[in-house]
Amino acid sequence: MGKLSTWRNGVMRRVEGRSAREIATLTLKTLRHTARSFSPAAARARRADQAFDRRWGTDTGGTMNLSALNVARERALLGFGYQASNGVALKDAMKIAAIDPARFTFIDYGSGKGRVVMIAAATGFGRAIGVEFAPELHEVALTNADRFAAAGGAARRCEMVLGDAGSYAPPRGPVFAYIYNSFGPVILREVLERLEQRAAAGEEIIALYVNPRHRNAFEDEDRWHVVADREDWVLYRPAPAAR
Ligand SMILES: C[S@@+](CC[C@H](N)C(=O)[O-])C[C@H]1O[C@@H](n2cnc3c(N)ncnc32)[C@H](O)[C@@H]1O
């Protein structure tokens, strides 16, 4: 099969059965995604990818559109594709949070290939969990966790969970939630509601929202208060009433 027909078949598979509105949304996302891949920020991200992967023998680089992955279509339309964090926001937010990471379970909601889960494990979190709904990315994350552990990256193995972030029930105990713009407000609210329930039951909860495009999901009903607000991340704790 020639390149053109492979490309055509791929496009047909992605648009099959979608409404005109869904195809328009998908096309817009693909165009934005392509434009971003040429930006200076994307070049910096590529260099960070390479440095991390060279050091640990992992594969955390690249970008991946959700339409190319094996995920339920109605959930894919509410989420964003893969691009790894570089760990800078986590490092900066940790200074401000002033917590002992060993007491906390770190959860990356929409963890992709698991880079920030590995960074969190190396930072000393008691547990480091990644929740990812795309099986292709989850498989890569499992291999990465093995390689990272074998290379001595962290004392405790990272836990990679295959599943939808919106239905993931966090374990008991203090939680440090990490969200790198993995999805829009619908799934974000599902995630936050579970965290709010934990907070109401007396658990200590902190949430770091990186590339915070849907802050309303946190801020609209005064359920969370802003601990720190930076150019590309916001650190939250549940508001006293929600605790
Ligand atoms: C921008 S990437 C972030 C990757 C990772 N958190 C990091 O910081 O390196 C967003 C990820 O969220 C995943 N995702 C989107 N919606 C999801 C959902 N409902 N449940 C689980 N994962 C989701 C995507 O497949 C993608 O891997």
GROMACS .gro file of C-alpha atoms and ligand atoms in nm:
model
  270
    1MET     CA    1   0.000   0.000   0.000
    2GLY     CA    2   0.136   0.345  -0.096
    3LYS     CA    3   0.186   0.628   0.154
    4LEU     CA    4  -0.111   0.818   0.014
    5SER     CA    5  -0.357   0.532   0.055
    6THR     CA    6  -0.222   0.454   0.407
    7TRP     CA    7  -0.281   0.820   0.498
    8ARG     CA    8  -0.629   0.814   0.337
    9ASN     CA    9  -0.725   0.495   0.527
   10GLY     CA   10  -0.604   0.649   0.854
   11VAL     CA   11  -0.814   0.962   0.795
   12MET     CA   12  -1.121   0.752   0.702
   13ARG     CA   13  -1.083   0.546   1.023
   14ARG     CA   14  -1.072   0.860   1.235
   15VAL     CA   15  -1.375   1.030   1.082
   16GLU     CA   16  -1.593   0.721   1.031
   17GLY     CA   17  -1.928   0.749   1.210
   18ARG     CA   18  -1.858   1.102   1.342
   19SER     CA   19  -2.099   1.391   1.301
   20ALA     CA   20  -1.995   1.700   1.101
   21ARG     CA   21  -1.956   1.887   1.431
   22GLU     CA   22  -1.725   1.617   1.573
   23ILE     CA   23  -1.516   1.619   1.254
   24ALA     CA   24  -1.486   2.000   1.275
   25THR     CA   25  -1.374   1.978   1.642
   26LEU     CA   26  -1.124   1.707   1.555
   27THR     CA   27  -0.985   1.902   1.258
   28LEU     CA   28  -0.940   2.213   1.470
   29LYS     CA   29  -0.759   2.014   1.740
   30THR     CA   30  -0.530   1.853   1.481
   31LEU     CA   31  -0.445   2.192   1.328
   32ARG     CA   32  -0.370   2.345   1.671
   33HIS     CA   33  -0.162   2.041   1.761
   34THR     CA   34   0.040   2.066   1.436
   35ALA     CA   35   0.095   2.442   1.475
   36ARG     CA   36   0.217   2.394   1.834
   37SER     CA   37   0.472   2.134   1.724
   38PHE     CA   38   0.666   2.409   1.534
   39SER     CA   39   0.681   2.658   1.824
   40PRO     CA   40   0.995   2.743   2.031
   41ALA     CA   41   0.821   2.587   2.334
   42ALA     CA   42   0.786   2.262   2.137
   43ALA     CA   43   1.159   2.273   2.050
   44ARG     CA   44   1.243   2.315   2.423
   45ALA     CA   45   1.008   2.028   2.509
   46ARG     CA   46   1.181   1.805   2.251
   47ARG     CA   47   1.519   1.879   2.410
   48ALA     CA   48   1.377   1.794   2.757
   49ASP     CA   49   1.231   1.470   2.617
   50GLN     CA   50   1.565   1.368   2.482
   51ALA     CA   51   1.759   1.451   2.801
   52PHE     CA   52   1.521   1.252   3.027
   53ASP     CA   53   1.507   0.952   2.795
   54ARG     CA   54   1.884   0.946   2.737
   55ARG     CA   55   1.942   0.939   3.111
   56TRP     CA   56   1.695   0.663   3.199
   57GLY     CA   57   1.663   0.461   2.878
   58THR     CA   58   1.290   0.542   2.863
   59ASP     CA   59   1.060   0.655   2.583
   60THR     CA   60   0.856   0.955   2.700
   61GLY     CA   61   0.895   1.184   2.399
   62GLY     CA   62   0.674   1.295   2.114
   63THR     CA   63   0.315   1.398   2.087
   64MET     CA   64   0.010   1.184   2.015
   65ASN     CA   65  -0.337   1.286   1.907
   66LEU     CA   66  -0.627   1.111   2.083
   67SER     CA   67  -0.794   1.036   1.749
   68ALA     CA   68  -0.502   0.800   1.671
   69LEU     CA   69  -0.545   0.607   1.998
   70ASN     CA   70  -0.778   0.330   2.103
   71VAL     CA   71  -1.002   0.527   2.340
   72ALA     CA   72  -1.381   0.562   2.363
   73ARG     CA   73  -1.475   0.833   2.117
   74GLU     CA   74  -1.712   1.025   2.346
   75ARG     CA   75  -1.439   1.048   2.614
   76ALA     CA   76  -1.167   1.132   2.359
   77LEU     CA   77  -1.370   1.434   2.250
   78LEU     CA   78  -1.353   1.565   2.608
   79GLY     CA   79  -0.975   1.523   2.640
   80PHE     CA   80  -0.643   1.631   2.494
   81GLY     CA   81  -0.363   1.431   2.336
   82TYR     CA   82  -0.023   1.332   2.467
   83GLN     CA   83   0.267   1.564   2.538
   84ALA     CA   84   0.493   1.510   2.839
   85SER     CA   85   0.559   1.754   3.123
   86ASN     CA   86   0.919   1.857   3.184
   87GLY     CA   87   0.887   1.851   3.565
   88VAL     CA   88   0.969   2.223   3.614
   89ALA     CA   89   0.621   2.316   3.741
   90LEU     CA   90   0.626   2.024   3.986
   91LYS     CA   91   0.966   2.127   4.121
   92ASP     CA   92   0.861   2.492   4.162
   93ALA     CA   93   0.523   2.405   4.316
   94MET     CA   94   0.685   2.166   4.564
   95LYS     CA   95   0.892   2.454   4.706
   96ILE     CA   96   0.574   2.650   4.771
   97ALA     CA   97   0.365   2.358   4.897
   98ALA     CA   98   0.635   2.296   5.161
   99ILE     CA   99   0.524   1.938   5.226
  100ASP     CA  100   0.707   1.618   5.305
  101PRO     CA  101   0.641   1.424   4.980
  102ALA     CA  102   0.688   1.092   5.157
  103ARG     CA  103   0.350   1.143   5.331
  104PHE     CA  104   0.166   1.193   5.001
  105THR     CA  105   0.043   0.980   4.712
  106PHE     CA  106   0.117   1.159   4.386
  107ILE     CA  107  -0.148   1.101   4.117
  108ASP     CA  108  -0.101   1.215   3.758
  109TYR     CA  109  -0.446   1.229   3.596
  110GLY     CA  110  -0.385   1.153   3.227
  111SER     CA  111  -0.032   1.023   3.268
  112GLY     CA  112   0.056   0.931   2.909
  113LYS     CA  113   0.395   0.761   2.894
  114GLY     CA  114   0.447   0.833   3.264
  115ARG     CA  115   0.730   1.084   3.267
  116VAL     CA  116   0.601   1.305   3.548
  117VAL     CA  117   0.505   0.996   3.751
  118MET     CA  118   0.871   0.891   3.735
  119ILE     CA  119   0.986   1.243   3.823
  120ALA     CA  120   0.748   1.237   4.125
  121ALA     CA  121   0.879   0.899   4.237
  122ALA     CA  122   1.233   1.036   4.220
  123THR     CA  123   1.119   1.344   4.419
  124GLY     CA  124   1.037   1.114   4.710
  125PHE     CA  125   0.657   1.080   4.706
  126GLY     CA  126   0.534   0.787   4.915
  127ARG     CA  127   0.354   0.648   4.610
  128ALA     CA  128   0.356   0.773   4.251
  129ILE     CA  129   0.053   0.673   4.041
  130GLY     CA  130  -0.033   0.752   3.680
  131VAL     CA  131  -0.384   0.708   3.537
  132GLU     CA  132  -0.404   0.687   3.159
  133PHE     CA  133  -0.695   0.578   2.939
  134ALA     CA  134  -0.509   0.508   2.611
  135PRO     CA  135  -0.383   0.147   2.618
  136GLU     CA  136  -0.101   0.224   2.373
  137LEU     CA  137   0.040   0.493   2.605
  138HIS     CA  138  -0.021   0.283   2.917
  139GLU     CA  139   0.186  -0.004   2.769
  140VAL     CA  140   0.476   0.235   2.701
  141ALA     CA  141   0.441   0.373   3.059
  142LEU     CA  142   0.469   0.021   3.205
  143THR     CA  143   0.790  -0.046   3.012
  144ASN     CA  144   0.922   0.297   3.114
  145ALA     CA  145   0.848   0.226   3.482
  146ASP     CA  146   1.045  -0.101   3.457
  147ARG     CA  147   1.342   0.071   3.292
  148PHE     CA  148   1.335   0.359   3.539
  149ALA     CA  149   1.332   0.118   3.834
  150ALA     CA  150   1.609  -0.096   3.682
  151ALA     CA  151   1.826   0.214   3.629
  152GLY     CA  152   1.779   0.315   3.996
  153GLY     CA  153   1.553   0.613   3.922
  154ALA     CA  154   1.347   0.579   4.243
  155ALA     CA  155   1.332   0.360   4.552
  156ARG     CA  156   0.967   0.267   4.495
  157ARG     CA  157   0.823   0.145   4.167
  158CYS     CA  158   0.581   0.376   3.986
  159GLU     CA  159   0.223   0.247   3.961
  160MET     CA  160   0.069   0.284   3.616
  161VAL     CA  161  -0.309   0.237   3.602
  162LEU     CA  162  -0.507   0.188   3.280
  163GLY     CA  163  -0.840   0.370   3.313
  164ASP     CA  164  -1.040   0.686   3.279
  165ALA     CA  165  -0.929   0.967   3.509
  166GLY     CA  166  -1.293   1.064   3.569
  167SER     CA  167  -1.377   0.732   3.730
  168TYR     CA  168  -1.052   0.676   3.920
  169ALA     CA  169  -1.096   0.656   4.298
  170PRO     CA  170  -0.783   0.789   4.471
  171PRO     CA  171  -0.633   0.577   4.750
  172ARG     CA  172  -0.678   0.681   5.114
  173GLY     CA  173  -0.435   0.924   5.273
  174PRO     CA  174  -0.290   1.260   5.165
  175VAL     CA  175  -0.302   1.313   4.787
  176PHE     CA  176  -0.099   1.540   4.562
  177ALA     CA  177  -0.303   1.555   4.239
  178TYR     CA  178  -0.129   1.659   3.917
  179ILE     CA  179  -0.318   1.761   3.604
  180TYR     CA  180  -0.132   1.878   3.294
  181ASN     CA  181  -0.424   1.999   3.090
  182SER     CA  182  -0.522   1.640   3.010
  183PHE     CA  183  -0.891   1.717   2.957
  184GLY     CA  184  -1.159   1.982   2.947
  185PRO     CA  185  -1.402   2.093   3.218
  186VAL     CA  186  -1.634   1.789   3.210
  187ILE     CA  187  -1.372   1.533   3.310
  188LEU     CA  188  -1.189   1.784   3.524
  189ARG     CA  189  -1.507   1.827   3.734
  190GLU     CA  190  -1.539   1.447   3.766
  191VAL     CA  191  -1.182   1.428   3.897
  192LEU     CA  192  -1.227   1.723   4.131
  193GLU     CA  193  -1.554   1.591   4.277
  194ARG     CA  194  -1.379   1.275   4.395
  195LEU     CA  195  -1.096   1.481   4.545
  196GLU     CA  196  -1.349   1.714   4.712
  197GLN     CA  197  -1.523   1.413   4.869
  198ARG     CA  198  -1.189   1.299   5.011
  199ALA     CA  199  -1.120   1.647   5.144
  200ALA     CA  200  -1.466   1.659   5.304
  201ALA     CA  201  -1.381   1.329   5.475
  202GLY     CA  202  -1.076   1.497   5.629
  203GLU     CA  203  -0.796   1.391   5.391
  204GLU     CA  204  -0.521   1.639   5.301
  205ILE     CA  205  -0.545   1.719   4.929
  206ILE     CA  206  -0.327   1.941   4.709
  207ALA     CA  207  -0.380   1.991   4.335
  208LEU     CA  208  -0.131   2.124   4.082
  209TYR     CA  209  -0.291   2.232   3.754
  210VAL     CA  210  -0.034   2.287   3.477
  211ASN     CA  211  -0.125   2.478   3.158
  212PRO     CA  212  -0.448   2.571   3.339
  213ARG     CA  213  -0.690   2.636   3.057
  214HIS     CA  214  -1.005   2.544   3.251
  215ARG     CA  215  -0.956   2.711   3.587
  216ASN     CA  216  -1.331   2.763   3.618
  217ALA     CA  217  -1.370   2.396   3.704
  218PHE     CA  218  -1.170   2.470   4.023
  219GLU     CA  219  -1.276   2.824   4.093
  220ASP     CA  220  -1.641   2.874   3.996
  221GLU     CA  221  -1.798   2.757   4.318
  222ASP     CA  222  -1.531   2.851   4.571
  223ARG     CA  223  -1.453   2.486   4.643
  224TRP     CA  224  -1.078   2.540   4.602
  225HIS     CA  225  -0.849   2.821   4.701
  226VAL     CA  226  -0.541   2.932   4.513
  227VAL     CA  227  -0.217   2.873   4.705
  228ALA     CA  228   0.007   3.000   4.422
  229ASP     CA  229  -0.066   3.132   4.075
  230ARG     CA  230   0.211   3.133   3.813
  231GLU     CA  231   0.226   3.191   3.438
  232ASP     CA  232   0.175   2.825   3.349
  233TRP     CA  233   0.051   2.656   3.666
  234VAL     CA  234  -0.178   2.705   3.965
  235LEU     CA  235  -0.152   2.529   4.300
  236TYR     CA  236  -0.478   2.466   4.487
  237ARG     CA  237  -0.599   2.334   4.819
  238PRO     CA  238  -0.966   2.263   4.893
  239ALA     CA  239  -1.144   2.565   5.043
  240PRO     CA  240  -1.217   2.524   5.417
  241ALA     CA  241  -1.589   2.460   5.353
  242ALA     CA  242  -1.501   2.167   5.124
  243ARG     CA  243  -1.277   2.008   5.389
  244LIG     C1  244  -0.101   1.660   2.789
  244LIG     S1  245  -0.081   1.484   2.817
  244LIG     C2  246  -0.009   1.484   2.979
  244LIG     C3  247   0.085   1.367   3.004
  244LIG     C4  248   0.141   1.357   3.144
  244LIG     N1  249   0.045   1.395   3.245
  244LIG     C5  250   0.263   1.441   3.165
  244LIG     O1  251   0.250   1.545   3.229
  244LIG     O2  252   0.372   1.405   3.116
  244LIG     C6  253  -0.253   1.438   2.846
  244LIG     C7  254  -0.276   1.289   2.866
  244LIG     O3  255  -0.405   1.268   2.923
  244LIG     C8  256  -0.461   1.153   2.865
  244LIG     N2  257  -0.607   1.162   2.886
  244LIG     C9  258  -0.694   1.247   2.826
  244LIG     N3  259  -0.819   1.225   2.874
  244LIG    C10  260  -0.809   1.125   2.966
  244LIG    C11  261  -0.903   1.060   3.051
  244LIG     N4  262  -1.033   1.091   3.050
  244LIG     N5  263  -0.857   0.964   3.134
  244LIG    C12  264  -0.725   0.929   3.136
  244LIG     N6  265  -0.634   0.986   3.056
  244LIG    C13  266  -0.674   1.086   2.974
  244LIG    C14  267  -0.415   1.156   2.722
  244LIG     O4  268  -0.421   1.028   2.660
  244LIG    C15  269  -0.271   1.206   2.738
  244LIG     O5  270  -0.182   1.100   2.756
   0.00000   0.00000   0.00000
